[in-house]
XYZ file of N, CA and C in Angstrom:
738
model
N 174.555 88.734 163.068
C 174.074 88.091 161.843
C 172.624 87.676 161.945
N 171.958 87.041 162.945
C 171.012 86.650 163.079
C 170.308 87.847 163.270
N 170.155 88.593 163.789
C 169.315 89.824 164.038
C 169.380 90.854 162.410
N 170.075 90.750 161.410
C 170.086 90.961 160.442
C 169.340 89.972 159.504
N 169.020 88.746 159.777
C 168.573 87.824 159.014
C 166.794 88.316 159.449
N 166.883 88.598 161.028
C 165.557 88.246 161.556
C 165.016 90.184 160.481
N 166.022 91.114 160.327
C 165.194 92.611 159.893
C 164.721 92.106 158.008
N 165.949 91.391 157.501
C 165.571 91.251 156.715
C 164.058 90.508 156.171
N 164.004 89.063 156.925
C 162.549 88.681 156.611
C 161.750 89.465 157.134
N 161.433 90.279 158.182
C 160.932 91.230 158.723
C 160.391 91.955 157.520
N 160.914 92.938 156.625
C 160.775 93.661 155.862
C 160.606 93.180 154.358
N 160.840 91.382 154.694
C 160.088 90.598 153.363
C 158.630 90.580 153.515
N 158.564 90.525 154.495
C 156.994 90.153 155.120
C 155.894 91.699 155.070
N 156.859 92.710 155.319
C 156.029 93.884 154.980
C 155.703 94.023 153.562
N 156.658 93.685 152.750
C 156.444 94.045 151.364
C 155.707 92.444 150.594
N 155.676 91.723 151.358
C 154.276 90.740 150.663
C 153.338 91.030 151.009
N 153.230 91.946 152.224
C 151.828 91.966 152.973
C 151.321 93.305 152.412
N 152.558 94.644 151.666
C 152.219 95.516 150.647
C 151.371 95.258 149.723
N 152.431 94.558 148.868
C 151.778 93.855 147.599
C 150.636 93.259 147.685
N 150.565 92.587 148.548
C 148.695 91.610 148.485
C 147.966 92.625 148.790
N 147.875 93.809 150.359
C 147.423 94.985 149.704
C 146.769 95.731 148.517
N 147.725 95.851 148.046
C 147.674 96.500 146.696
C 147.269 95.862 145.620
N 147.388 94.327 145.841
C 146.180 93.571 145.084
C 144.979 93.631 145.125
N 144.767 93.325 146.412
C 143.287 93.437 147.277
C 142.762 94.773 146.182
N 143.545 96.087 146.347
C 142.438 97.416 146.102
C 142.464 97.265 144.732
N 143.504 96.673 143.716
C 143.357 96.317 142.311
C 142.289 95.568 142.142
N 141.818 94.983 142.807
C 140.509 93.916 142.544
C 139.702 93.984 142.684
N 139.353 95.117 144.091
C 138.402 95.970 144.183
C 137.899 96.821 143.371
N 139.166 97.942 142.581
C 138.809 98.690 141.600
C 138.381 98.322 140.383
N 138.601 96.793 140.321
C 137.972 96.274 138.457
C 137.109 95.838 139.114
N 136.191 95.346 140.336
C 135.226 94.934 140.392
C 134.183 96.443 140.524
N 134.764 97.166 140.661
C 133.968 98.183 141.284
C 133.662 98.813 139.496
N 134.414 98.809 138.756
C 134.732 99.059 137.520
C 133.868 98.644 136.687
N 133.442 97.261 136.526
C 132.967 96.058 136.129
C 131.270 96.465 136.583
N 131.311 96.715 138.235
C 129.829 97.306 138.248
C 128.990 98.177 137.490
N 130.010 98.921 137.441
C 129.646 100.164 137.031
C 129.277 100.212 135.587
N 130.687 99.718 134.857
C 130.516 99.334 133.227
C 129.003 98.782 132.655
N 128.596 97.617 133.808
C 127.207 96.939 133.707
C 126.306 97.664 133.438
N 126.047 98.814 134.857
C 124.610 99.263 134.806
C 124.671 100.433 133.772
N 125.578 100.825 133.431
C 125.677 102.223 132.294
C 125.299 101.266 131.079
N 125.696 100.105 131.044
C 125.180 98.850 129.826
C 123.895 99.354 129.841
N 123.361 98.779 131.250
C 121.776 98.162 131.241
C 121.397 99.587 130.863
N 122.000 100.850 131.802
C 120.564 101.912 131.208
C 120.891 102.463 130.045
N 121.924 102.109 129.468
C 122.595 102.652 127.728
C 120.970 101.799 127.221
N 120.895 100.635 127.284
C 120.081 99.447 126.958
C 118.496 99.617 126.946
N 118.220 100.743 128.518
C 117.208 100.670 128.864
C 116.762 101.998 127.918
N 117.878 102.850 127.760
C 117.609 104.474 127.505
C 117.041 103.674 125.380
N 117.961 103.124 124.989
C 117.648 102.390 123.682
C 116.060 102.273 123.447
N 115.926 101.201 124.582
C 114.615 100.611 124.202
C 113.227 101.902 124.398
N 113.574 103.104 125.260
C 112.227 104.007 125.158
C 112.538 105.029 124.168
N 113.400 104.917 123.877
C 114.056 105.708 122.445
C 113.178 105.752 120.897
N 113.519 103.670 121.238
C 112.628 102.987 119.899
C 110.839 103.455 120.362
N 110.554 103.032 121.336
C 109.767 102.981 121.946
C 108.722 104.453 121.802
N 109.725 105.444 121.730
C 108.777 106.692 121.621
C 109.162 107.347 120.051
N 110.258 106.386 119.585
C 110.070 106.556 117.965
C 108.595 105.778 117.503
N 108.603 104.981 117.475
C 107.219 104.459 117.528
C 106.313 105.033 117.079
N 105.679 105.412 118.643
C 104.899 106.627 119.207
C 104.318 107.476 118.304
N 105.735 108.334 118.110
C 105.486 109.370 117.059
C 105.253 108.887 115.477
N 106.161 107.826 115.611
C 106.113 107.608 114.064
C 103.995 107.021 113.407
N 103.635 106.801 114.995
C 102.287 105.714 114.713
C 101.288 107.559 114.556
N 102.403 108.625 115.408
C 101.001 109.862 115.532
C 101.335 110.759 114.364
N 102.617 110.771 113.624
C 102.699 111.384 112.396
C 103.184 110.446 111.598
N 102.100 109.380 111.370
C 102.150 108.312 110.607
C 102.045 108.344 108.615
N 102.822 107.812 108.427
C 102.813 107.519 106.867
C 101.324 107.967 105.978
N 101.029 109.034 105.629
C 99.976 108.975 104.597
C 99.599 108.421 103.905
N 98.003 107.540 103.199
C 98.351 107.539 102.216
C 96.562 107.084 101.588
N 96.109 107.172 100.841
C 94.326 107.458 100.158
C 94.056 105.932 99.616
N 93.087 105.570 100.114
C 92.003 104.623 99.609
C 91.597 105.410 99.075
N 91.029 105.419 97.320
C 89.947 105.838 96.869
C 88.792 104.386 96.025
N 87.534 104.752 96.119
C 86.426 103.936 95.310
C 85.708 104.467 94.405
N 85.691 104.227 93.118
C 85.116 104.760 92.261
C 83.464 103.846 92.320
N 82.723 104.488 90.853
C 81.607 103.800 90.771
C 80.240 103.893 91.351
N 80.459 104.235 93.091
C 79.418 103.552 93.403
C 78.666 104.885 94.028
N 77.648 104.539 94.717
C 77.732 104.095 95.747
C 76.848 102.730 95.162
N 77.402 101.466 96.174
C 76.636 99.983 95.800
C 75.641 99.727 96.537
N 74.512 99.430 96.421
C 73.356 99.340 97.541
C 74.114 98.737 99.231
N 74.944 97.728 98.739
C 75.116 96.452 99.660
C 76.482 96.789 100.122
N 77.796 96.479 98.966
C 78.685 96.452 99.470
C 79.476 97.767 99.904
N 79.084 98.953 99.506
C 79.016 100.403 100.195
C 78.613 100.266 101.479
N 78.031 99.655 102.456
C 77.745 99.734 103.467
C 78.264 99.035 104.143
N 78.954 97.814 103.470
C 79.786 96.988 104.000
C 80.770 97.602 104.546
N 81.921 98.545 103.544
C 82.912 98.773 103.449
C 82.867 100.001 104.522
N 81.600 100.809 104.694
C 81.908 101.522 105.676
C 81.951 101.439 107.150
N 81.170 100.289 107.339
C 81.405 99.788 108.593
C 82.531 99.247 108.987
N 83.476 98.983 108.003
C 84.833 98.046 108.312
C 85.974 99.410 108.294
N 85.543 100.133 107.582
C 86.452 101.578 107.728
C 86.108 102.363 109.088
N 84.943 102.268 109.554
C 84.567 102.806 111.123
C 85.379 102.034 112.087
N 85.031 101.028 111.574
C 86.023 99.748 113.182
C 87.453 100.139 113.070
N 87.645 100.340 111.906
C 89.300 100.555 111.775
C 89.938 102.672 112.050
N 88.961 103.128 111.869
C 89.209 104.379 112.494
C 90.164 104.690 110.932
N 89.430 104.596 110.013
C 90.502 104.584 108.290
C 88.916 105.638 107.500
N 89.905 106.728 107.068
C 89.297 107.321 106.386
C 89.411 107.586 104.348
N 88.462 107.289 104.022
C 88.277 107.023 102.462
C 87.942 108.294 101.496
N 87.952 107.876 100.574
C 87.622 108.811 99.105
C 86.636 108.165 98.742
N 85.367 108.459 98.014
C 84.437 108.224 97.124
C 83.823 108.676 96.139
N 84.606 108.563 94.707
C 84.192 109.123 94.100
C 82.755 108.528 92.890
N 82.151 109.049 92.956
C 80.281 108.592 92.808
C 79.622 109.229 91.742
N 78.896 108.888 90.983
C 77.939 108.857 89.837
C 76.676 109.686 90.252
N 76.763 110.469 89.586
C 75.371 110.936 90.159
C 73.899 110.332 89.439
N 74.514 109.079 88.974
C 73.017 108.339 88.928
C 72.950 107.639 90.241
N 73.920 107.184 90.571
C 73.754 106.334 91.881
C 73.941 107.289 93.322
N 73.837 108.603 93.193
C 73.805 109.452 94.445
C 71.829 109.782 94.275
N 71.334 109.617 93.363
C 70.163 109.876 93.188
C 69.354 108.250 93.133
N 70.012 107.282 93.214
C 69.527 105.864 93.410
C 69.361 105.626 95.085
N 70.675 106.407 95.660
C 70.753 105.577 96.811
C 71.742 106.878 97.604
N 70.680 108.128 97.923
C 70.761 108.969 98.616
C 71.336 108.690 100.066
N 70.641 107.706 100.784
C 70.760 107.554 101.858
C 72.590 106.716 101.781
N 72.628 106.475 101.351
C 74.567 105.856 101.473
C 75.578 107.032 101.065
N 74.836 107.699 100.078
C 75.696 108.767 99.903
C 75.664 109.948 101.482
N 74.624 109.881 102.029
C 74.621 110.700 103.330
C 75.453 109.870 104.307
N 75.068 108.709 104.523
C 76.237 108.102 105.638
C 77.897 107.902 105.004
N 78.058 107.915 104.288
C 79.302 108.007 104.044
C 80.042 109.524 104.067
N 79.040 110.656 103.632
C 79.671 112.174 104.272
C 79.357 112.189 105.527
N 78.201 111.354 106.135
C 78.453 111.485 107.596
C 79.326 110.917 108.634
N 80.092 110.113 107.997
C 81.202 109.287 108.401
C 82.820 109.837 108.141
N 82.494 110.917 107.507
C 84.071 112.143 107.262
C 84.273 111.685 106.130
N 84.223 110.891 105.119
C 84.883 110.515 104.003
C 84.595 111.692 102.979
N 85.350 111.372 102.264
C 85.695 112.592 101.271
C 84.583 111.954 100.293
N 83.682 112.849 99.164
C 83.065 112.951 98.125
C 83.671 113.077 96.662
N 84.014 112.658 95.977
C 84.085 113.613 94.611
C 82.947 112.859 93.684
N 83.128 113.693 92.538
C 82.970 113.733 91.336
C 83.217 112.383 90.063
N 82.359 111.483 89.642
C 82.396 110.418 88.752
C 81.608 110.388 87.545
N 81.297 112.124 87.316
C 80.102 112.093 86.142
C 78.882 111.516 86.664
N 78.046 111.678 85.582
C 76.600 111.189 85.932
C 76.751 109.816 85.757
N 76.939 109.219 84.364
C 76.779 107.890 83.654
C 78.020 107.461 83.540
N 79.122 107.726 84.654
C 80.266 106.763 84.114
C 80.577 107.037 82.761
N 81.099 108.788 82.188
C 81.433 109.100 80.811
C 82.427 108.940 80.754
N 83.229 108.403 79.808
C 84.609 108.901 79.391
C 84.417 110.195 78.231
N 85.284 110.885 78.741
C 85.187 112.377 77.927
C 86.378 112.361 76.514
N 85.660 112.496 75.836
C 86.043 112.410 74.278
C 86.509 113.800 73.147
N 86.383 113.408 72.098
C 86.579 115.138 71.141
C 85.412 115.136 71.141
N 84.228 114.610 70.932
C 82.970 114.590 70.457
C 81.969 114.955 71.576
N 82.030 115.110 72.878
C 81.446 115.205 74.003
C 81.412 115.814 74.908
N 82.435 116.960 74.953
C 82.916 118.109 75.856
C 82.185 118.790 76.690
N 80.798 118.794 75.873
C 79.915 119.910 76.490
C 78.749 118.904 77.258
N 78.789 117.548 76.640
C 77.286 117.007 77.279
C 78.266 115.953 78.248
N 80.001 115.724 78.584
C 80.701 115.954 79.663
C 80.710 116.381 80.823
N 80.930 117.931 80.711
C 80.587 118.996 81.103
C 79.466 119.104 82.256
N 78.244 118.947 81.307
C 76.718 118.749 81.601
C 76.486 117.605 82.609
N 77.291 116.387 82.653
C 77.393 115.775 83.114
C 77.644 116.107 84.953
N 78.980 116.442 85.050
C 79.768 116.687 86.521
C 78.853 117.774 87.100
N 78.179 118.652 85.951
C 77.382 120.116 86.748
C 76.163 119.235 87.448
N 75.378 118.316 86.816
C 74.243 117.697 87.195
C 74.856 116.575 88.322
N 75.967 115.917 88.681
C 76.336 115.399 89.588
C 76.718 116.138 90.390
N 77.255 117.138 90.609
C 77.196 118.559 91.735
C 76.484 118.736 92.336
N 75.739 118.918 91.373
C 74.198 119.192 92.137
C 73.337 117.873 92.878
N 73.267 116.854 92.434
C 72.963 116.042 92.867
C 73.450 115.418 94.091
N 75.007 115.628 94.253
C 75.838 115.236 96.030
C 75.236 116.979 96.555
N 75.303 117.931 96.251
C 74.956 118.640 97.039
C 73.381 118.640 97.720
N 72.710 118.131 97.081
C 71.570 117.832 97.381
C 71.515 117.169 98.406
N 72.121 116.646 98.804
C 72.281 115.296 99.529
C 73.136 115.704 100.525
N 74.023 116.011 100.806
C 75.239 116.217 101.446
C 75.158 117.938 102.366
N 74.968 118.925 101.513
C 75.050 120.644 101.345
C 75.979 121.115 101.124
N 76.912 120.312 100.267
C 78.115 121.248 100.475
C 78.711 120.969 98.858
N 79.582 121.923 98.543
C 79.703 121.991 97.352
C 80.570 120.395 96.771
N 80.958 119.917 95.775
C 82.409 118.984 95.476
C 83.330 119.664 94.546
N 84.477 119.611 95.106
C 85.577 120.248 94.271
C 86.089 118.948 93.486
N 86.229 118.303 94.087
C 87.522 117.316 93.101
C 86.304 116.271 92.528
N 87.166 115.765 90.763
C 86.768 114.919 90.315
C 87.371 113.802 89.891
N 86.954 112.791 89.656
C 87.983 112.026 88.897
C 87.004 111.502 87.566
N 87.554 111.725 86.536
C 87.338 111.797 85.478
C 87.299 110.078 84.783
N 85.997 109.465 84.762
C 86.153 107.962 84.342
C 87.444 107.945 82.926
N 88.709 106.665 83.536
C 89.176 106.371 82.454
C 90.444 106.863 82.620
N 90.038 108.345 83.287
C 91.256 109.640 83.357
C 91.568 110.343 82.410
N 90.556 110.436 81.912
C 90.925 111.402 79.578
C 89.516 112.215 80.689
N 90.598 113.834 80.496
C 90.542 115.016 81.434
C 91.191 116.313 80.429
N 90.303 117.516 80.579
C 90.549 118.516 80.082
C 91.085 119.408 80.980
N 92.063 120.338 80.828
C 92.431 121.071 82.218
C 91.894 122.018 82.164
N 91.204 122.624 80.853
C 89.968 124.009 80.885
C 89.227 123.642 81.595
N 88.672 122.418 82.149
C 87.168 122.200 83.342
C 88.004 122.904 84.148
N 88.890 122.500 84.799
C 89.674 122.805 85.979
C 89.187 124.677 86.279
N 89.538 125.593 85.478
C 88.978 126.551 85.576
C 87.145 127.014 85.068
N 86.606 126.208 84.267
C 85.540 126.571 84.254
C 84.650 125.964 84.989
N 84.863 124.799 85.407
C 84.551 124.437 86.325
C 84.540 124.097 88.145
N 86.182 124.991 88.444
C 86.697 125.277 89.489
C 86.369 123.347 90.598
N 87.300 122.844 90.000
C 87.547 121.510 90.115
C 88.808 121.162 89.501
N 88.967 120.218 90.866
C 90.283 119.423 90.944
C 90.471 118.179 90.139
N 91.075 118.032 89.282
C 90.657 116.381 89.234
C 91.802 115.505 90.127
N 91.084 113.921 90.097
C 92.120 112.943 91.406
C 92.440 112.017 90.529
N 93.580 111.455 89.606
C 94.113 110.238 89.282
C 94.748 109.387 90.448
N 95.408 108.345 90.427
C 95.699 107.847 91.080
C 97.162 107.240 90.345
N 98.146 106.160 91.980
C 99.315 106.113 91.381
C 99.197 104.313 91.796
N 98.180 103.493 92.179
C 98.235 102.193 92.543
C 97.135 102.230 91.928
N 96.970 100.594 91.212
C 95.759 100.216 90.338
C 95.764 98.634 90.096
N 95.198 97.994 91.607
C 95.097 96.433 91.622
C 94.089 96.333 90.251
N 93.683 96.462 89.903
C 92.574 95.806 88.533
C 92.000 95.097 89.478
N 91.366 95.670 90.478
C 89.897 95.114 91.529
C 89.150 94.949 90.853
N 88.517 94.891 89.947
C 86.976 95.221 88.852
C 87.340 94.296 87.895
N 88.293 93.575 87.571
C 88.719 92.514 86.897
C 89.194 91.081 87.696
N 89.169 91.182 89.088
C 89.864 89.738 89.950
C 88.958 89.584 90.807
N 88.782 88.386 91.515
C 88.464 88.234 92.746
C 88.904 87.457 93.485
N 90.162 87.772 92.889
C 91.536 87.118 93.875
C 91.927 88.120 95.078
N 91.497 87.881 96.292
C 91.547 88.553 97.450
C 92.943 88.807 97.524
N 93.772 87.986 97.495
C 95.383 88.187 98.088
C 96.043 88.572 97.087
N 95.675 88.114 95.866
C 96.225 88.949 94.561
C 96.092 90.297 95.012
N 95.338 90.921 95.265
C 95.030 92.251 95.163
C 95.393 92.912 96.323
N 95.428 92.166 97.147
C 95.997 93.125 98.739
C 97.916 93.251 98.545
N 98.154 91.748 97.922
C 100.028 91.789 97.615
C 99.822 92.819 96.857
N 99.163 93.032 95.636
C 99.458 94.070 94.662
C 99.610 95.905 95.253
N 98.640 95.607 96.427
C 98.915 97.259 96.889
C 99.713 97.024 98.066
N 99.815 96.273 98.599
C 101.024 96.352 99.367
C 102.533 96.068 98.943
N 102.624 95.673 97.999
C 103.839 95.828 97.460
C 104.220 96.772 97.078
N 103.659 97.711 96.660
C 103.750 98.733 95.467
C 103.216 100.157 96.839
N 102.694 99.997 98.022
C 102.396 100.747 98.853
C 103.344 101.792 99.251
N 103.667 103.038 99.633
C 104.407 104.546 99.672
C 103.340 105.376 100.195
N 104.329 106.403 100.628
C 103.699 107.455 101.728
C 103.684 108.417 100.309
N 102.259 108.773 100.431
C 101.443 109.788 99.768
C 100.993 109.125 98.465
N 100.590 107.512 98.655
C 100.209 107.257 97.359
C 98.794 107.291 97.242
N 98.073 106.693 96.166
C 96.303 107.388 95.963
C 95.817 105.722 95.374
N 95.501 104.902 95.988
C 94.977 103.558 95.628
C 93.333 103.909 94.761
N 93.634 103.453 93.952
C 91.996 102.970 93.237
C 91.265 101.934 93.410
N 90.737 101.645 93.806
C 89.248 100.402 93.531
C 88.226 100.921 93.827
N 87.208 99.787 93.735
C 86.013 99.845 93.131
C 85.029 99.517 94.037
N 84.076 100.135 94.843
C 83.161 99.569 95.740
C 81.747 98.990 95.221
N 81.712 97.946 94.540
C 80.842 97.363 93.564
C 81.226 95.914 93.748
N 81.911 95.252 94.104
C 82.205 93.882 94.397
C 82.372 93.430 95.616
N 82.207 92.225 96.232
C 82.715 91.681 97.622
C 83.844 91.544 97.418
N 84.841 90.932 96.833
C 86.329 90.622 97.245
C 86.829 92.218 97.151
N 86.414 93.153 96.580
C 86.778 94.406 96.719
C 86.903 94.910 98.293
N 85.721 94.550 99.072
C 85.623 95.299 100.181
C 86.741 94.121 101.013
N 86.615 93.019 100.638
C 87.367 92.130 101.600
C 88.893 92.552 101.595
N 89.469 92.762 100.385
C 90.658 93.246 100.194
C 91.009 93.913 100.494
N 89.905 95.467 100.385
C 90.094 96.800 100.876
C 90.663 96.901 102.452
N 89.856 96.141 103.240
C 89.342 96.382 104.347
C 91.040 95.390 105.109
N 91.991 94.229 104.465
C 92.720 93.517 104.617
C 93.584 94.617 104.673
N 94.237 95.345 103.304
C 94.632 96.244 103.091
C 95.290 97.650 104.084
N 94.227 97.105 104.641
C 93.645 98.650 105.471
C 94.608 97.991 107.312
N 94.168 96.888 107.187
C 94.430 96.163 108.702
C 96.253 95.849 108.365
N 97.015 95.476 106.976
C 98.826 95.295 106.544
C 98.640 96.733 106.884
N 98.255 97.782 106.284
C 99.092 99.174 106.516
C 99.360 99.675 107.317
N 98.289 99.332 107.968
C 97.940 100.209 109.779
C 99.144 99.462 110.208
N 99.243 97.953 110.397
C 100.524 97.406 110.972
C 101.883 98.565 110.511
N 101.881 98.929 109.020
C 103.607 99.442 109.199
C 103.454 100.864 109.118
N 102.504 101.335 110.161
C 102.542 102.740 110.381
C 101.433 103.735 109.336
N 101.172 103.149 108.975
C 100.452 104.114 107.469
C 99.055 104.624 108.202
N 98.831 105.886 107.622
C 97.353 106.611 108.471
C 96.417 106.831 106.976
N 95.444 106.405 106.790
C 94.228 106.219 105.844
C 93.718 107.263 106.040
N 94.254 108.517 104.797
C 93.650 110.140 104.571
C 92.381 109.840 103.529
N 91.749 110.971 103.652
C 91.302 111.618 102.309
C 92.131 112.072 101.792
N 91.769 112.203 99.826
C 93.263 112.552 99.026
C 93.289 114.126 99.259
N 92.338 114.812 99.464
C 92.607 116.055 100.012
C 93.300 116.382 101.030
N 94.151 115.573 102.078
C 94.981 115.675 103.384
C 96.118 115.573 102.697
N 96.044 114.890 101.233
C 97.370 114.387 100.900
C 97.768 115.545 99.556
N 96.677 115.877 99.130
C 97.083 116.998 97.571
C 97.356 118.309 98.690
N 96.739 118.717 100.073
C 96.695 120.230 100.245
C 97.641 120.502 101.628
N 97.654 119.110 102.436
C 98.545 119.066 103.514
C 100.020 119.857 103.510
């Protein structure tokens, strides 16, 4: 009896000392489990963040389009302003110009084609084109042609037509584009700086064509604000020609 008592605890003792065993490697395997689960976390986590990281990237190198244009000028003063603040910012513009004021102030009209910005077409005298005026219109954009080419050497295709009252026969007889636009702070009426920067940044989209006016200071201040919100959410400052032919 006793030697039956002594096999039996005998073989209690193997099978607790099984079982804890077999605990032991159960505890091992969720810790080992648990490791593992972690670092596939961290580099799931890590792989995330260069993911965003080179979305970015790309999104900052095939960045959002979209056109500053300035009618009016060129302005003795604040034309020169505005291009120095478009150089620091590496932001490229539209200017579309009078050919009274490309023949006032030659030398701004040269640094601003020497600075890559795009040229067009603003008539001579700031015309709006009418039933009554077609031809001394006309007469108009040919003598401002000539006048940026003078200056510049190179031909101008696109115009923008003061007002935007546009014939589409120039278009062929005159082998010109015209440029409306799809944002219009009323810069030339405020000189409410933040009025006018909310107004195009609210209303801001990839491939849109902003208008103002390089003839005022809160114009360039705005412009140039404008220019520093967009760049933040990715946006790249074309000529409207990157954006009509791209």
């Amino acid at each position: 009896m006793a030697a039956g008592r002594r096999h039996i605890n005998r073989s209690k003792r193997q099978e607790r000392s099984l079982l804890a065993m077999q605990l032991k490697k159960r505890i091992l395997a969720c810790i080992v489990l648990l490791v593992v689960l972690a670092v596939i976390c961290i580099f799931g986590a890590a792989r995330q963040q260069d993911i965003a990281v080179m979305g970015k990237l790309l999104e900052s190198r095939d960045g959002k389009k979209i056109a500053l244009t300035f009618d009016d000028g060129p302005h003795p003063y604040y034309t020169e302003q505005l291009l120095k603040g478009l150089k620091e910012r590496d932001a490229k513009a539209t200017f579309f110009i009078t050919g009274k004021n490309v023949e006032e102030y030659p030398e701004i009209v040269k640094k601003i084609y020497e600075d890559g910005h795009l040229i067009g077409n603003h008539t001579y005298n700031h015309t709006q084109l009418t039933s009554k005026n077609r031809e001394s219109f006309k007469e108009e954009i040919i003598k401002t042609n000539e006048s940026i080419k003078a200056v510049t050497g190179e031909d101008t295709i696109y115009v923008r037509p003061p007002y935007g009252s546009w014939n589409k026969e120039f278009e062929k007889e005159l082998n010109m584009f015209p440029v409306l636009w799809t944002i219009d702070p009323l810069d030339w009426c405020s000189s409410n700086v933040s009025c006018i920067v909310d107004t195009v940044c609210a209303r801001a989209g990839e491939n849109e064509i902003i208008l103002m006016h390089d003839q005022y200071k809160s114009t360039v201040t705005a412009a140039l604000k404008i220019v520093d919100r967009l760049q933040e959410e990715g946006y790249e400052f074309v000529t409207v020609d990157e954006l009509l032919f791209d």
